[in-house]
XYZ file of C-alpha atoms in Angstrom:
715
model
C -72.165 -25.397 1.309
C -70.791 -25.679 -2.386
C -71.707 -24.964 -5.612
C -72.159 -27.972 -7.857
C -69.375 -28.251 -10.747
C -71.722 -27.771 -13.462
C -73.065 -24.375 -12.306
C -69.673 -23.046 -11.628
C -69.968 -20.748 -15.156
C -69.127 -17.385 -15.710
C -72.348 -16.375 -17.336
C -74.418 -18.002 -14.380
C -75.929 -16.091 -11.736
C -76.789 -16.277 -8.586
C -79.091 -14.699 -5.715
C -78.202 -14.370 -2.067
C -81.434 -15.786 0.187
C -81.846 -15.594 3.805
C -81.066 -18.605 6.601
C -83.171 -21.613 6.204
C -84.078 -21.441 9.737
C -85.147 -17.835 9.958
C -88.617 -16.811 9.973
C -90.756 -13.907 9.734
C -93.907 -12.224 11.390
C -95.151 -9.191 12.337
C -92.472 -7.548 11.097
C -90.210 -9.528 13.642
C -87.426 -12.946 12.864
C -87.886 -15.700 14.519
C -85.105 -18.659 14.472
C -87.054 -21.929 14.005
C -86.002 -25.714 14.210
C -87.107 -27.778 11.365
C -88.820 -29.959 13.243
C -91.160 -26.334 14.100
C -91.784 -26.626 10.564
C -95.170 -28.427 9.854
C -96.782 -26.317 12.695
C -96.080 -23.009 11.777
C -95.999 -23.343 7.641
C -99.421 -23.826 7.849
C -100.049 -20.638 9.777
C -100.743 -17.445 7.160
C -98.418 -15.139 9.628
C -95.657 -17.171 9.306
C -93.136 -16.453 6.646
C -89.651 -18.313 5.617
C -86.983 -16.173 4.761
C -85.080 -19.049 3.861
C -86.207 -19.025 -0.374
C -86.954 -15.189 0.061
C -83.883 -12.426 -1.083
C -81.749 -11.627 1.613
C -82.996 -8.588 3.359
C -84.929 -7.633 -0.024
C -82.054 -7.735 -1.925
C -82.613 -8.705 -5.773
C -79.587 -8.290 -7.019
C -77.932 -11.121 -9.611
C -74.025 -12.400 -8.084
C -71.444 -14.003 -10.610
C -69.638 -17.099 -9.365
C -66.452 -15.129 -8.750
C -68.308 -12.204 -6.581
C -67.192 -12.363 -3.321
C -70.681 -11.056 -1.928
C -72.035 -14.411 -3.024
C -68.869 -16.509 -1.299
C -68.751 -15.134 1.979
C -72.553 -15.028 2.107
C -72.551 -19.642 1.207
C -69.580 -19.546 3.878
C -72.047 -18.111 6.462
C -74.393 -21.208 5.491
C -77.161 -18.613 4.408
C -79.413 -20.197 1.237
C -78.448 -19.403 -2.247
C -80.581 -19.163 -5.251
C -79.843 -20.011 -9.060
C -81.303 -17.401 -11.867
C -82.571 -18.528 -14.735
C -82.357 -17.249 -17.486
C -77.954 -16.175 -17.977
C -76.002 -18.486 -19.646
C -79.403 -19.849 -21.417
C -79.942 -21.696 -18.308
C -83.182 -22.894 -17.579
C -84.995 -24.601 -14.466
C -88.059 -27.251 -14.289
C -89.214 -26.861 -11.483
C -91.464 -29.795 -10.344
C -93.398 -29.644 -7.322
C -96.051 -32.488 -7.628
C -94.385 -36.183 -7.442
C -96.295 -37.783 -9.391
C -94.860 -35.685 -12.927
C -91.354 -36.957 -11.615
C -91.015 -40.380 -13.384
C -92.206 -38.684 -16.864
C -89.434 -35.749 -16.541
C -87.134 -38.684 -15.039
C -88.166 -40.326 -18.476
C -87.521 -37.467 -21.036
C -84.542 -35.523 -19.726
C -80.751 -36.785 -18.799
C -79.396 -33.610 -16.978
C -78.134 -32.424 -13.566
C -81.419 -32.809 -11.008
C -81.819 -31.793 -7.463
C -84.335 -32.911 -5.187
C -86.240 -30.443 -3.183
C -86.794 -30.132 0.394
C -90.288 -30.674 -0.118
C -89.667 -33.983 -2.517
C -89.795 -32.003 -5.852
C -87.159 -31.817 -8.611
C -84.865 -29.010 -10.270
C -84.175 -30.246 -13.834
C -81.768 -28.097 -15.182
C -81.069 -27.622 -18.912
C -79.469 -24.938 -21.208
C -81.706 -24.099 -24.176
C -83.205 -20.745 -26.037
C -86.700 -21.270 -25.129
C -87.717 -17.924 -23.059
C -91.007 -18.047 -21.996
C -91.990 -19.065 -18.578
C -94.893 -21.568 -18.225
C -96.843 -22.442 -14.679
C -97.845 -26.153 -14.558
C -101.320 -27.440 -14.765
C -103.011 -28.299 -10.732
C -100.259 -26.260 -9.202
C -97.773 -29.018 -10.632
C -94.475 -26.623 -10.896
C -93.247 -23.839 -13.177
C -91.098 -23.932 -16.341
C -88.508 -21.185 -15.445
C -86.761 -19.391 -18.059
C -86.223 -15.583 -17.397
C -86.494 -13.762 -14.099
C -87.203 -16.521 -11.950
C -84.987 -18.292 -9.475
C -84.980 -21.732 -7.970
C -83.048 -22.231 -4.076
C -79.510 -23.348 -5.217
C -78.298 -27.360 -4.551
C -76.970 -28.150 -1.167
C -79.052 -24.780 0.359
C -81.842 -25.935 3.104
C -85.291 -25.851 2.632
C -87.228 -24.045 5.823
C -87.998 -27.525 6.838
C -84.514 -28.367 7.786
C -84.213 -30.432 4.331
C -81.441 -30.287 2.246
C -81.777 -29.521 -1.569
C -79.623 -32.767 -2.723
C -77.880 -33.553 -6.209
C -79.872 -36.749 -7.454
C -78.490 -36.850 -10.712
C -74.700 -35.591 -10.718
C -74.219 -35.282 -14.627
C -73.806 -32.354 -17.173
C -76.107 -30.112 -18.009
C -78.364 -31.058 -21.151
C -78.257 -28.895 -23.916
C -81.772 -29.176 -25.602
C -83.373 -27.377 -28.507
C -86.183 -25.122 -28.063
C -89.060 -27.095 -30.124
C -87.808 -30.687 -27.722
C -88.269 -28.275 -24.864
C -91.358 -27.400 -25.678
C -92.798 -31.120 -26.515
C -91.468 -32.253 -23.046
C -93.186 -29.547 -21.334
C -96.080 -28.922 -23.485
C -98.599 -31.575 -22.330
C -97.961 -30.046 -18.796
C -98.386 -26.154 -18.833
C -100.876 -23.991 -18.570
C -102.074 -23.238 -22.473
C -102.906 -19.183 -23.008
C -104.299 -19.601 -26.630
C -104.867 -15.669 -27.185
C -100.759 -14.879 -27.069
C -98.310 -16.269 -29.415
C -95.316 -17.469 -27.887
C -92.910 -15.227 -29.982
C -94.509 -12.129 -31.915
C -91.756 -11.440 -34.306
C -92.853 -9.474 -37.724
C -92.640 -12.305 -40.592
C -90.145 -10.185 -43.226
C -88.789 -13.754 -44.681
C -88.087 -13.132 -48.193
C -87.707 -17.088 -49.008
C -90.585 -19.218 -48.516
C -87.931 -22.332 -49.508
C -86.043 -20.968 -46.057
C -88.578 -20.684 -43.668
C -89.639 -24.141 -44.809
C -86.240 -25.426 -44.602
C -85.959 -23.886 -40.652
C -89.498 -25.629 -39.847
C -88.414 -28.742 -40.634
C -85.149 -28.609 -38.580
C -86.996 -27.485 -35.643
C -89.387 -30.381 -35.903
C -86.218 -32.496 -35.737
C -85.271 -31.019 -32.085
C -82.299 -29.138 -33.655
C -80.730 -26.583 -31.783
C -80.420 -22.970 -32.969
C -76.995 -23.367 -33.662
C -76.979 -26.764 -35.668
C -79.807 -24.665 -37.644
C -77.804 -21.551 -38.728
C -74.954 -23.859 -39.490
C -76.954 -26.203 -42.063
C -78.569 -23.002 -43.126
C -75.184 -21.603 -44.357
C -75.021 -24.366 -47.119
C -77.862 -21.952 -49.276
C -76.046 -19.319 -50.568
C -78.910 -16.925 -50.542
C -78.916 -17.580 -46.346
C -75.050 -17.217 -45.991
C -75.048 -13.968 -47.486
C -78.018 -12.527 -46.175
C -78.131 -10.136 -43.042
C -77.830 -11.195 -39.345
C -81.224 -9.362 -38.706
C -82.772 -11.238 -41.638
C -81.636 -14.636 -40.187
C -82.942 -14.128 -36.742
C -86.768 -12.546 -38.117
C -86.725 -16.130 -40.319
C -85.922 -18.539 -37.527
C -87.861 -16.575 -35.114
C -91.168 -16.882 -37.409
C -90.581 -20.350 -37.944
C -90.176 -21.062 -34.054
C -93.063 -19.007 -33.539
C -95.405 -21.068 -36.165
C -93.957 -24.505 -34.755
C -94.098 -23.389 -31.171
C -97.945 -22.657 -31.322
C -98.261 -25.675 -33.248
C -97.083 -27.877 -30.381
C -98.816 -25.746 -27.587
C -102.140 -26.348 -29.148
C -101.978 -29.631 -31.374
C -105.947 -28.934 -32.839
C -103.991 -26.214 -34.694
C -102.355 -29.146 -37.019
C -105.914 -29.972 -37.840
C -106.833 -26.931 -39.193
C -105.461 -25.125 -42.409
C -102.617 -23.027 -42.526
C -104.919 -19.871 -42.849
C -105.319 -20.118 -38.833
C -101.272 -18.603 -38.317
C -101.215 -15.254 -38.374
C -98.888 -12.460 -37.617
C -100.217 -9.205 -35.793
C -99.603 -5.436 -37.175
C -100.003 -2.038 -36.951
C -99.369 -1.150 -40.882
C -98.767 -3.561 -43.808
C -98.045 -2.457 -47.739
C -99.118 -4.237 -50.552
C -97.213 -2.840 -53.240
C -97.636 -4.958 -56.019
C -101.564 -4.369 -55.569
C -101.244 -0.842 -53.994
C -103.058 -1.530 -51.225
C -102.434 0.017 -47.838
C -103.623 -1.725 -44.521
C -103.550 0.668 -41.312
C -104.914 -0.034 -37.641
C -107.772 1.431 -36.424
C -109.131 1.353 -32.876
C -113.141 2.211 -32.000
C -112.998 4.012 -28.257
C -116.773 2.809 -28.135
C -116.890 -0.375 -29.011
C -113.131 -1.248 -27.778
C -112.405 -3.242 -30.911
C -109.685 -2.705 -33.117
C -110.135 -3.325 -36.905
C -107.981 -3.025 -40.329
C -108.886 0.074 -42.905
C -107.714 -1.499 -46.057
C -107.478 1.566 -48.945
C -107.283 0.448 -52.419
C -105.106 3.220 -54.153
C -106.033 2.806 -57.776
C -109.623 2.794 -56.692
C -109.587 5.431 -54.063
C -111.994 2.950 -51.941
C -111.729 1.947 -48.944
C -113.134 -0.934 -46.694
C -112.983 -2.757 -43.100
C -112.122 -5.727 -41.947
C -110.718 -7.688 -38.902
C -107.967 -9.455 -40.457
C -106.481 -9.499 -43.784
C -103.871 -11.757 -46.160
C -100.875 -10.335 -47.851
C -99.116 -13.141 -49.964
C -100.757 -16.004 -47.835
C -99.309 -14.515 -44.451
C -102.754 -13.860 -42.739
C -102.263 -10.153 -40.540
C -104.329 -9.456 -37.302
C -104.409 -5.951 -35.757
C -102.005 -5.113 -32.572
C -103.538 -5.564 -28.890
C -101.862 -4.058 -25.655
C -102.949 -2.621 -22.535
C -101.736 0.856 -24.051
C -104.871 0.697 -26.571
C -107.577 0.123 -24.115
C -105.701 2.428 -21.544
C -104.877 5.605 -24.616
C -101.466 5.689 -23.885
C -101.324 5.608 -27.864
C -104.016 7.542 -30.522
C -105.111 5.553 -33.095
C -107.675 6.794 -35.919
C -111.361 4.959 -35.624
C -112.134 5.819 -39.295
C -111.241 7.365 -42.616
C -113.050 10.676 -42.409
C -112.904 13.054 -45.872
C -110.694 16.596 -45.338
C -112.407 17.903 -48.462
C -109.277 19.386 -49.167
C -105.280 20.231 -48.103
C -106.182 23.818 -47.597
C -109.403 22.960 -45.279
C -107.065 20.251 -43.465
C -104.677 22.976 -42.597
C -107.007 24.890 -41.465
C -108.675 22.861 -39.321
C -105.863 21.509 -37.575
C -104.366 25.154 -36.808
C -107.875 26.213 -35.299
C -107.553 23.262 -32.951
C -104.315 23.968 -32.065
C -104.751 27.455 -31.590
C -107.898 26.311 -29.114
C -105.301 24.780 -26.816
C -102.241 26.765 -27.785
C -100.897 29.841 -27.496
C -97.541 29.977 -30.125
C -96.511 32.081 -33.270
C -98.383 32.186 -36.500
C -95.140 30.530 -37.911
C -94.521 28.366 -35.362
C -98.107 27.097 -35.936
C -97.344 26.834 -39.154
C -94.920 24.936 -39.157
C -96.008 22.382 -36.698
C -99.009 21.469 -39.146
C -96.470 20.364 -41.675
C -94.451 18.292 -38.944
C -98.205 16.622 -38.433
C -98.224 16.228 -41.958
C -95.050 15.129 -42.542
C -95.303 12.203 -39.432
C -98.341 10.922 -41.314
C -95.902 9.681 -44.274
C -92.809 9.977 -42.709
C -91.391 6.649 -43.849
C -91.110 8.131 -47.239
C -88.185 10.331 -46.129
C -84.683 9.154 -45.165
C -84.260 11.638 -42.470
C -86.876 13.660 -40.425
C -86.258 16.509 -37.508
C -87.795 16.833 -33.755
C -90.260 19.188 -32.767
C -89.027 20.557 -29.211
C -90.571 23.091 -26.552
C -88.348 24.500 -24.491
C -89.230 25.996 -21.186
C -89.301 26.442 -17.039
C -92.414 24.772 -15.750
C -95.563 26.611 -16.203
C -94.743 27.858 -19.372
C -96.895 25.592 -21.530
C -94.450 22.908 -22.417
C -96.766 19.639 -21.611
C -99.831 21.549 -23.344
C -97.558 22.378 -26.258
C -96.704 18.347 -26.623
C -100.270 17.428 -25.971
C -102.000 19.759 -28.599
C -99.326 18.538 -31.231
C -99.080 15.240 -30.308
C -102.229 13.756 -30.437
C -102.618 14.782 -33.943
C -99.146 12.946 -35.204
C -99.295 9.309 -36.788
C -99.953 6.652 -33.725
C -98.331 9.037 -30.762
C -97.289 7.667 -27.620
C -96.280 9.387 -24.890
C -93.311 8.642 -22.225
C -91.366 10.816 -20.322
C -86.941 11.199 -19.977
C -87.646 9.225 -16.491
C -88.560 5.921 -18.592
C -86.181 3.425 -18.780
C -84.719 2.844 -22.402
C -86.386 -0.711 -22.711
C -89.658 -0.132 -23.152
C -89.157 3.064 -25.330
C -87.242 0.642 -27.637
C -89.802 -2.068 -27.777
C -92.595 0.510 -28.213
C -90.891 1.960 -31.025
C -90.167 -1.166 -32.910
C -93.965 -2.575 -31.901
C -96.061 0.305 -33.360
C -93.052 2.688 -35.244
C -95.790 6.114 -34.666
C -94.784 8.867 -33.593
C -92.866 9.549 -29.737
C -93.467 12.364 -27.521
C -90.896 12.639 -25.035
C -91.606 15.019 -21.962
C -89.394 15.962 -19.387
C -86.647 15.528 -21.264
C -83.814 16.706 -19.723
C -81.799 13.863 -19.764
C -79.118 13.395 -17.049
C -75.790 11.731 -17.192
C -76.538 8.114 -16.707
C -76.670 4.736 -18.581
C -80.688 5.204 -19.068
C -80.201 8.637 -20.226
C -77.162 7.732 -22.753
C -79.584 5.104 -24.164
C -82.192 7.732 -24.266
C -79.828 9.945 -26.019
C -78.872 7.390 -28.805
C -82.633 6.551 -29.318
C -83.052 10.900 -30.187
C -79.933 10.855 -31.677
C -79.825 7.658 -34.095
C -83.830 8.244 -34.535
C -83.605 11.020 -36.889
C -82.355 8.656 -40.114
C -83.253 5.566 -41.304
C -81.231 2.591 -40.992
C -79.483 3.568 -37.950
C -79.878 0.541 -35.724
C -78.654 0.809 -32.463
C -77.641 -2.840 -31.393
C -78.378 -4.434 -27.730
C -77.681 -7.815 -26.169
C -80.211 -9.777 -25.133
C -80.477 -9.886 -21.491
C -80.893 -13.522 -21.150
C -78.361 -14.458 -24.171
C -75.654 -12.151 -24.546
C -74.725 -13.980 -27.707
C -78.222 -13.092 -29.315
C -77.685 -9.368 -30.628
C -80.820 -7.814 -31.268
C -81.251 -4.770 -33.683
C -84.021 -1.825 -32.800
C -84.579 0.466 -35.476
C -85.377 3.884 -33.625
C -86.746 6.016 -36.636
C -89.868 7.571 -36.030
C -91.137 11.126 -35.547
C -90.622 12.431 -31.831
C -91.820 15.284 -30.060
C -89.764 16.728 -27.157
C -90.579 18.815 -24.122
C -87.429 20.153 -21.952
C -86.726 22.824 -19.619
C -82.821 22.986 -20.917
C -80.973 23.124 -24.017
C -79.166 19.784 -24.385
C -75.378 19.251 -23.686
C -75.235 16.979 -26.260
C -74.810 19.091 -29.321
C -75.813 16.587 -31.999
C -79.391 16.334 -30.338
C -79.719 20.008 -30.290
C -78.805 20.063 -33.879
C -81.619 17.792 -34.687
C -84.266 19.890 -32.933
C -86.580 22.429 -34.091
C -86.957 24.489 -31.067
C -89.749 26.732 -29.754
C -89.067 28.552 -26.301
C -92.224 28.945 -24.375
C -93.321 32.181 -22.672
C -96.398 31.187 -21.236
C -99.886 33.172 -22.526
C -101.983 36.326 -21.430
C -104.743 34.274 -23.632
C -108.272 33.910 -21.119
C -109.662 32.083 -24.183
C -107.771 28.971 -23.773
C -109.509 26.093 -21.493
C -107.496 25.080 -18.797
C -107.651 21.490 -18.916
C -108.038 19.030 -21.560
C -111.646 17.818 -21.705
C -113.769 15.975 -23.752
C -114.340 17.929 -26.489
C -110.309 17.786 -27.341
C -109.999 14.295 -27.406
C -113.383 14.251 -29.710
C -111.856 16.918 -31.882
C -108.559 14.611 -31.827
C -110.210 11.864 -33.249
C -111.783 13.470 -35.906
C -108.607 15.270 -36.745
C -106.582 12.040 -36.774
C -109.523 9.971 -38.866
C -109.196 12.807 -41.538
C -105.664 12.419 -41.061
C -105.745 8.800 -42.174
C -107.220 9.688 -45.139
C -105.069 11.944 -45.942
C -101.935 9.584 -45.717
C -103.979 6.750 -47.633
C -104.467 9.847 -50.518
C -100.627 11.048 -50.892
C -98.145 7.848 -49.687
C -97.869 6.911 -53.410
C -98.205 10.773 -54.731
C -95.590 11.768 -52.555
C -91.598 11.166 -53.955
C -88.816 12.418 -51.574
C -86.661 11.353 -54.830
C -88.092 13.699 -56.943
C -87.323 16.478 -55.465
C -87.899 20.317 -56.842
C -85.194 22.484 -57.398
C -85.947 25.561 -55.000
C -83.565 27.741 -53.254
C -83.385 27.633 -50.239
C -80.686 30.368 -49.523
C -77.399 29.945 -47.593
C -78.824 26.998 -45.114
C -76.039 24.654 -43.744
C -75.950 21.339 -44.992
C -77.346 19.743 -41.595
C -80.659 21.782 -41.790
C -81.237 21.180 -45.700
C -80.629 17.322 -44.799
C -82.901 17.549 -42.427
C -86.163 19.876 -43.312
C -86.005 19.045 -47.093
C -88.755 16.216 -45.994
C -91.242 19.281 -45.906
C -90.851 20.716 -49.125
C -92.569 17.358 -50.950
C -95.573 18.900 -48.862
C -95.731 22.194 -50.679
C -93.690 22.230 -53.292
C -96.363 24.148 -55.434
C -97.942 26.598 -52.890
C -96.046 29.548 -53.247
C -97.477 31.052 -50.061
C -96.082 27.920 -47.763
C -92.907 27.959 -49.549
C -92.067 31.989 -48.722
C -93.329 30.842 -44.640
C -90.996 27.980 -44.709
C -88.118 29.499 -46.301
C -87.981 32.567 -43.644
C -89.408 29.872 -40.985
C -86.022 27.875 -41.582
C -83.738 31.327 -42.115
C -84.856 32.325 -38.650
C -83.892 28.702 -37.319
C -80.766 28.712 -39.038
C -79.947 32.440 -37.192
C -80.827 30.820 -33.861
C -78.418 28.192 -34.428
C -75.499 30.633 -35.243
C -76.342 32.643 -32.542
C -76.115 30.097 -30.222
C -73.136 28.648 -31.663
C -71.404 32.015 -31.924
C -71.859 32.771 -27.840
C -70.585 29.177 -27.191
C -66.811 28.756 -25.829
C -65.616 28.064 -29.623
C -67.720 30.955 -30.184
C -65.447 32.905 -27.980
C -62.138 30.929 -29.368
C -62.971 31.667 -33.398
C -64.242 35.124 -32.765
C -60.865 36.189 -30.938
C -59.078 34.513 -33.960
C -60.983 36.572 -36.171
C -60.696 40.084 -34.346
C -56.508 38.999 -34.515
C -56.699 38.496 -38.526
C -59.014 42.075 -38.313
C -56.258 43.296 -36.598
C -53.401 42.059 -38.906
C -51.669 40.244 -36.400
C -49.063 38.655 -38.198
C -48.490 34.943 -36.660
C -49.915 33.840 -33.628
C -49.860 30.434 -31.292
C -51.789 29.214 -28.552
C -50.524 31.565 -25.634
C -51.477 34.616 -28.210
C -55.116 33.618 -28.386
C -55.424 33.232 -24.725
C -53.897 36.816 -23.727
C -55.525 38.279 -26.438
C -58.547 37.309 -26.280
C -58.547 37.089 -22.170
C -59.888 33.424 -22.322
C -60.753 31.772 -19.262
C -62.150 27.990 -18.519
C -65.240 27.081 -16.969
C -63.361 27.485 -13.514
C -62.905 30.878 -14.184
C -59.363 30.825 -14.188
C -57.129 31.398 -17.173
C -57.324 28.881 -20.166
C -54.131 26.426 -20.401
C -52.714 26.377 -23.376
C -52.933 22.467 -23.418
C -56.858 22.752 -23.416
C -56.756 25.339 -26.268
C -54.973 23.090 -28.340
C -57.316 20.195 -27.885
C -60.613 22.848 -28.929
C -58.540 23.952 -31.820
C -57.978 20.928 -33.147
C -61.549 20.345 -33.074
C -62.450 23.378 -35.000
C -60.120 21.985 -37.728
C -56.715 23.684 -37.100
C -53.305 22.061 -37.313
C -50.879 21.241 -35.086
C -48.496 24.547 -34.435
C -44.939 24.517 -36.754
C -42.025 25.820 -35.718
C -40.865 29.215 -37.620
C -38.305 31.743 -38.175
C -39.425 34.912 -37.388
C -36.256 37.624 -38.054
C -33.485 36.175 -35.491
C -35.928 33.924 -33.529
C -37.649 31.263 -33.680
C -41.774 30.602 -32.557
C -44.679 28.350 -32.625
C -47.093 29.444 -35.055
C -50.367 28.041 -35.978
C -50.856 27.320 -39.655
C -53.739 28.794 -41.131
C -55.606 27.600 -44.288
C -57.602 30.498 -46.176
C -60.739 28.284 -47.319
C -60.886 26.930 -44.017
C -61.136 30.195 -41.901
C -64.064 31.221 -44.727
C -65.700 28.367 -44.120
C -65.186 28.798 -40.239
C -66.118 32.364 -40.038
C -69.259 31.702 -41.807
C -70.204 28.850 -39.701
C -69.858 31.213 -36.390
C -71.645 34.394 -37.952
C -69.098 36.231 -38.674
C -67.840 39.103 -41.270
C -65.505 38.128 -43.921
C -62.077 38.885 -43.533
C -59.700 40.078 -46.699
C -56.925 37.381 -46.328
C -55.652 37.959 -49.487
C -54.097 40.940 -48.616
C -53.471 39.556 -44.896
C -49.488 39.017 -44.558
C -49.890 36.116 -41.963
C -50.928 33.577 -44.594
C -47.210 32.518 -45.989
C -47.447 31.557 -49.605
C -47.259 27.628 -48.945
C -50.821 28.297 -46.507
C -52.267 30.174 -49.351
C -52.277 27.210 -51.483
C -52.556 24.619 -48.825
C -56.136 23.739 -48.828
C -56.434 20.025 -48.885
C -56.892 17.535 -45.819
C -58.686 19.870 -43.536
C -62.030 19.115 -41.895
C -64.138 21.104 -39.176
C -64.599 18.772 -36.099
C -67.102 21.065 -34.627
C -68.375 20.029 -31.248
C -72.071 20.623 -32.050
C -71.695 18.417 -34.939
C -73.577 20.104 -37.102
C -71.840 19.281 -40.831
């Protein structure tokens, strides 16, 4: 058996299938001959293994994989995977359709063992379809077919009947060919990308090129003649192209759309802002009627109304749909409700949280601020995360439930969830992410989740990922959104740790807290979300993060100031809340310094601090290890090589030779400003370095080109 030369490409993927003569019945495998096919194929108890993954193995193999080669050599069948390398397969089972496709296509064609056809094409069209009347399938991703030269369970071979190059075909051309035969689902658009195109002219040109059956590569090449397009970002190009492709695809699949006006085209979204008219459009969901609508708020008139759809600058918008809504996985408001005053709203939130959760008053107040901030988070450049830390049974999950249900468009997941759906749910809803059991162990998936947390505290920190079906297609995901985390241990990634405002859960002795969440919990939470929606409407254009009031936050570190600065806009004129805020953040920084001081880096810095306090004149790595009795993680004496790497990360320069009397010694050069900053950072008292003889005149004035590369990335 041999794989056709046209399929021998490094980007294509294959599956290992069973032997054509093997059948399974009652968990027993039998070897049957082809002449018995007619008899046993009608018995549902018999299952052919020649078209199924061998021993349940669904792994995809490259052409050069030894497992694939040995499998084929043993005369077992193999499968060709649709998707990788932009390979698409039109699988025709109904012989009446064959003349139609033979006339439309000129590509590698395989006659199947049952008399059907496999037409191989290369295209970027990526939606699977089934043909009418069980006529076959359009296989674009995650589906496979039995490979050429394999054997059908009836004993007939999958043979090449048109030995030619695989045809490259545009998305629209392919859709025109299969369109008349596929089962159409009008409720689901082919693509769901949001139109953020800056230019209707470019959009129209792309639509025109798509109608001419141009491929994506050809379209992008022609569009580069336009200076605005040529100088635009890759993300803008992808969004504009995808929107045009969506519109043209829908019209091809549903010809009757062409007879209607353009107002029948729409985009789904959960929030739209019309800055020209100062309108905010927010999605609502009524859990009783199960209906999704929009609430349109006029900021200039302070009025709102409910509508099923809304048009902004010629584009019609409708609410998002999804299983997460019906199953209650995402919490949306149902209608705006007056909250009387900011004070009353905050008191209501506090009362609700206190009823269901036991946390200190200062943490409770900060939780209220975090909830309010989440409802206008798009206005800020950086945000922090709330984190509940504690062992089983200390109330972490209740912390996430009681606070998460009030955050803006919150959706819950766990650290065990793979990263792909998390990327997409953030991209889809742009709400708050609640992550339980966020103890991320070392794995590829965990590293992706760390990226979401680590990059998602600041705007425009996009995460790039390759499309699994086309590695040349780079997708950009924006993980920026509020997050609440629950974990049993501190994060090993110190950058992630530094972005969290952490409360250590210790359980409770209160007897008045309900053991289980009930209808009262969800009803009152919905009422509060409705009040918070109106608060969002009324404050969205009032809060200006760029016009921060001049408030003395004391000796806070730059990272802490950066992350918590967004809260000040919420209560800058309230002296009482401002005082509570400053005290809370001061405690938070003290905890950061305490943890840093007790870290391994902290031991090294403290040893150097003691040596300077004892007026040790000159020292090197070995002196530090000896003085501080430093040991590694294995309990043995720390090596000078390891210490050298750690000193470098702390900002110290390489040791230099220095003559000391009649001998020379390698000593670590010191810098006055660097040491003062370092000691302050690790919570150590100042050392009067001006009187220390261990700073040479050169060292005293050498204040340039130093930098602290701290392990916890908190500068």
